C-alpha positions as semicolon CSV with decimal commas, in nm:
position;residue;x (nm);y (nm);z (nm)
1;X;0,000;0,000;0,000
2;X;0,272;0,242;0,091
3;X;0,443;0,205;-0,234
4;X;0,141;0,304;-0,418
5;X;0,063;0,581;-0,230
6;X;0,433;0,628;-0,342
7;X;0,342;0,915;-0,598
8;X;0,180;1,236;-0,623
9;X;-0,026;1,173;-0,881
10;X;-0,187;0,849;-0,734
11;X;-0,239;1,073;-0,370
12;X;-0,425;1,339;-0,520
13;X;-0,662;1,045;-0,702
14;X;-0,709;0,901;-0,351
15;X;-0,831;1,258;-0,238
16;X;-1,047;1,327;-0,505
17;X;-1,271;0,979;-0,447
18;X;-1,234;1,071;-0,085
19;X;-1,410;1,390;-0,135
20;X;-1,623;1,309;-0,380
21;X;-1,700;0,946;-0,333
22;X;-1,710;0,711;-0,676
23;X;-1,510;0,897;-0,943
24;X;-1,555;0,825;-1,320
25;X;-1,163;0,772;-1,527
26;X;-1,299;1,066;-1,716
27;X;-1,322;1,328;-1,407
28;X;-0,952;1,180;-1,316
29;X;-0,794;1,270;-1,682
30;X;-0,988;1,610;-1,670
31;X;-0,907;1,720;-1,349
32;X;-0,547;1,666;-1,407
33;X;-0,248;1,725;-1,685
34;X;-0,204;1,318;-1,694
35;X;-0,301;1,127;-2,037
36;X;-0,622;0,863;-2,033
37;X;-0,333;0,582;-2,040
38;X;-0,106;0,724;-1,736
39;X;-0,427;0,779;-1,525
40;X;-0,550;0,427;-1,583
41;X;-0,181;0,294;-1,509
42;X;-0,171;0,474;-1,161
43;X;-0,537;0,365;-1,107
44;X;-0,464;-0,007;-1,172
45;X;-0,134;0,020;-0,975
46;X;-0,411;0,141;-0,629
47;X;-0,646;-0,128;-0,726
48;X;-0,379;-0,392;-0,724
49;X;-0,278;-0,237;-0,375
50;X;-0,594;-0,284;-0,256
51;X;-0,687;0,077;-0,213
52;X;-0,943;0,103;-0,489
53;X;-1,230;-0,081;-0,623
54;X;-1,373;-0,015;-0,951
55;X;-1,695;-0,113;-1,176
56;X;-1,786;-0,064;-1,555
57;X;-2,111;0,124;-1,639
58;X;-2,144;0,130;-1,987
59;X;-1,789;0,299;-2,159
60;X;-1,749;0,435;-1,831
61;X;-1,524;0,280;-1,511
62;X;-1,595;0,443;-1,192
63;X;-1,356;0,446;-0,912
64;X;-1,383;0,470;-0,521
65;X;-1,185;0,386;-0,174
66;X;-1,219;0,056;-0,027
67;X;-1,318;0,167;0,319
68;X;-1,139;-0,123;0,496
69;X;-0,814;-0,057;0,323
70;X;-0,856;0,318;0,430
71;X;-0,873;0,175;0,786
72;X;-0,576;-0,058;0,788
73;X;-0,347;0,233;0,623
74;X;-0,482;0,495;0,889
75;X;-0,408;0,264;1,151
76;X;-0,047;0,203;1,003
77;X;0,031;0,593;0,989
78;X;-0,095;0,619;1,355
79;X;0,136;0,333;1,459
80;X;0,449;0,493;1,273
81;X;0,325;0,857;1,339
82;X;0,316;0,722;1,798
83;X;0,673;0,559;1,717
84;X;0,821;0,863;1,577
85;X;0,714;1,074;1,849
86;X;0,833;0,865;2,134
């Protein structure tokens, strides 16, 4: 998970389907200066990570946070963020 969350690109896609919930590819590309094919490459590389689930509506593929995963990686950051303060 860590390694995915590795880039700048793939964080900001995690924080736009945190605020706005299920994100269509197409909102992704538009709402940043990456091409269709880089945006689907970070999006598969958070999916295999376990961060993101996706489904297919029609020639759309929408996007959002697996809550669980969210969970697990909050609960890692807490651990190493009460570690580093000790």
């Amino acid at each position: 998970m860590c390694r995915a969350l590795g880039d700048p690109a793939r964080l900001r896609m995690l924080t736009t389907m945190a605020t706005r919930g299920q994100v269509c590819v197409c909102d992704l590309v538009s709402a940043s200066d990456l091409s269709g094919p880089t945006v689907s490459y970070h999006l598969k590389v958070l999916r295999e990570a376990g961060l993101v689930n996706c489904q297919r509506r029609g020639t759309w593929v929408y996007y959002w946070l697996v809550p669980t995963a969210v969970d697990q990686l909050a609960q890692c950051l807490a651990a190493v963020s009460a570690r580093s303060a000790r």
